[in-house]
Amino acid sequence: MIAIPIHDTILLPDISFYFKKDSFTDWENERLKVGEDMIFAFLLDEEEEPDDEKASDYMKLVYPVGVRARLDSVDNEGTYRIRTKNRVDILSLTVQPDGNVEAEFTDRPDIVDISPDEITERFERVRDDYLEFVKMFQWGLFARGLILQWKSLNEMICSMSPYFSMTWEEKVAIVLEDRVSERLKLIEQAAYEFMEMSRVNSEAANQQQQENENIYRENALKKQIEILQNELDEMHPENISDVRQFQKKIEESGMNDTARKEAEKVLNRMKQEGQNGHEYGMLYDYLDFVTSLSWKKPGAAEIDLEHAEEVLDADHYGMKKVKERILQQLAVMALKKEQSGSILLFVGAPGTGKTSIGQSIAKALDREYVRISLGGIRDEAEIRGHRRTYIGAMPGRIMEGVKRSGVSNPVVVLDEVDKLAKDYGGDPASALLEVLDPEQNFSFTDHYMNVPYDLSDVFFVCTANQVDTIPEPLLNRMEVIEFPGYTELEKESIAKKHLIPRAYKAMGIKKSQLKITDAAIRKVIQEYTMESGVRGLKKRIDGICRHAAVHLVKGETKLSVKPDNLKDYLDGHGMHRDKVEKKTFPGIVTGLAWTAAGGEILYIETTKVSGSGQVIITGQLGDVMKESVSIALSLVKERFPDETGDLSKYDLHIHVPEGAVPKDGPSAGITLTTALSSLFTGRKVDPTLAMTGEVSLRGKVMPIGGLPEKLMAAVRAGVKTVFIPKDNVEDLEDVAEEVKKALTITAVSDVNEVLRLAGVTE
């Protein structure tokens, strides 16, 4: 009998089903006639029919069970109506020369262990459950018609088996089952599993669809709210919400990608936190800070050197070398079209114009000006900022200053970098390295911001009174520009051109109402100030104008300040200034010293009294000067062995007046040597002779610093002749001509030369 292999379709006895004619092969269609029986064999796999070489293995490709069926009819459209009879055991399958497959079989009877009524009852229950089940689907009406056509559970499983989530082995197991009750049980199990899985899938699909609809709805509502909010913001910009305000600021800020991601992250946290949240204020402050910064890199602006020179000359008198160096820096920037060059460090006494010239640079470049005072800072966080994990965290002073400027390329003056301190809070000077180093500051990261910011466009200017306390690594990143003190003539010019007009404007005084004579100005400079800068002079002039304001308000119309009535306009008496003595004694020599406030004369006084050979040093001398005393004493003993004699019978007392003022520095060596030599030889030294320079054990005069300030102090004190180290001759270029004309400056290289010129030796 012809055998037809099938796969994935369950066929059971006593059912009718339909096949399209084109579902069979040509030779199968030739054999299939109405009334013809056939055997449906169930393939193990969906393989093609075996070729002749594999025909002998055909039995290995099918299950040993099949279903016998008969072709009942064929309609005009080529549809076969087939009716199954019973199950059979397939004994063998043979491929014929014409390609047909013939089967040998025996009938496989069912074991009927259930009554017909129970079979019907079980079928009706399943059918009713299916009818109820399909109501939940849109295709339920169509499926209902098919379900009502079922006449048994066999028909149900045969028509539904392609849709069941069953393996082929599970489907064939139903056919292999001989007992009817067990077979029905398997069919029911498959039917209910299909219904339950369909319900679960449907519920999951509905839930997913509902979630998607909610998402789509939420997005649509958000978009609509955003559109409405934008319209409201345009109509009432004063009522714009914080979140919306920061969204707009972030979009328009021009932040780099890292900063934008961090800002958006904080903004999302701010949304979730809500205005009543504990962290809302902190998040608001952070976003307000980063969005207030200027992130956009400005284009290269044209630099007009002539204009810059005019600004510097108009704002500051003198300082030729300082202005030349600043113009060089601006010229390099003009050529390169970008911020470049060294970080400038202005070093000089207070009141010499270090800070104000930074303001002039900003004016010359047409940039914003920011001054940041670093004096006394001990905490590194003042530079780098606090991490936001701390309560009360704030950005560092550098980023706060940049934010205050409102641009990314301000001129920033870092004032008093020599007064940075170091303690348990870190080392602020080390933190400044990253700020000032051009190789690093293009990505400076403030701890508070936690994102990099480009400081390479900032024009940094630093100021200091001295460089001794600045750490070497920081000092190496800066170019030191010395600010010499002003001469009396320069102070007089500054007072007339700058200080007096500003004081008039500040006090509301007209030029016709008050006249300060040149002689009065000179007297103020000589008797009421003792500094290298002009800060004290400014205070005195302001005091004169305030005093004059009282007289003007009382009705006086014209006032004139002259030397003879100057006391009436100034509080107190003139300041005491060291002047060279007219008379002198052996062992006393005039020296020159440099302090943070400028140059001063320094008397070295020596004497010997009966005692036990002690060397007494008074006047709060530092370690360097104490070492100079020891060297000077050794040089004197060597050169004057007869005069010094046995020092064990004497106590040697060395004193520097103004004992309350600490004194130190490597510039008193030759002064100490000359004073001791004068003491032991008994020869006086001219009081109008002053000297400065360190000395070595070989007697060589070593170079010193602060020469311009020392020479100006000599002029103020009435000194006529000054000895300076030979190595410092080049520094005379920095000394004002009027100072050099007022002094006889002699360069010395050896202590013997000093003693000879001072008249201590022949």
Coordinates of C-alpha atoms in Angstrom, one line a residue, residues 83 146 198 365 484 491 588 615 682:
R83 CA -10.9 10.1 6.1
L146 CA -14.2 26.3 13.4
S198 CA -2.0 31.9 25.1
L365 CA 44.1 94.6 26.4
P484 CA 62.3 99.5 42.5
K491 CA 57.1 110.6 44.3
I588 CA 80.5 102.7 64.5
V615 CA 80.8 88.0 72.0
G682 CA 90.6 103.3 67.1

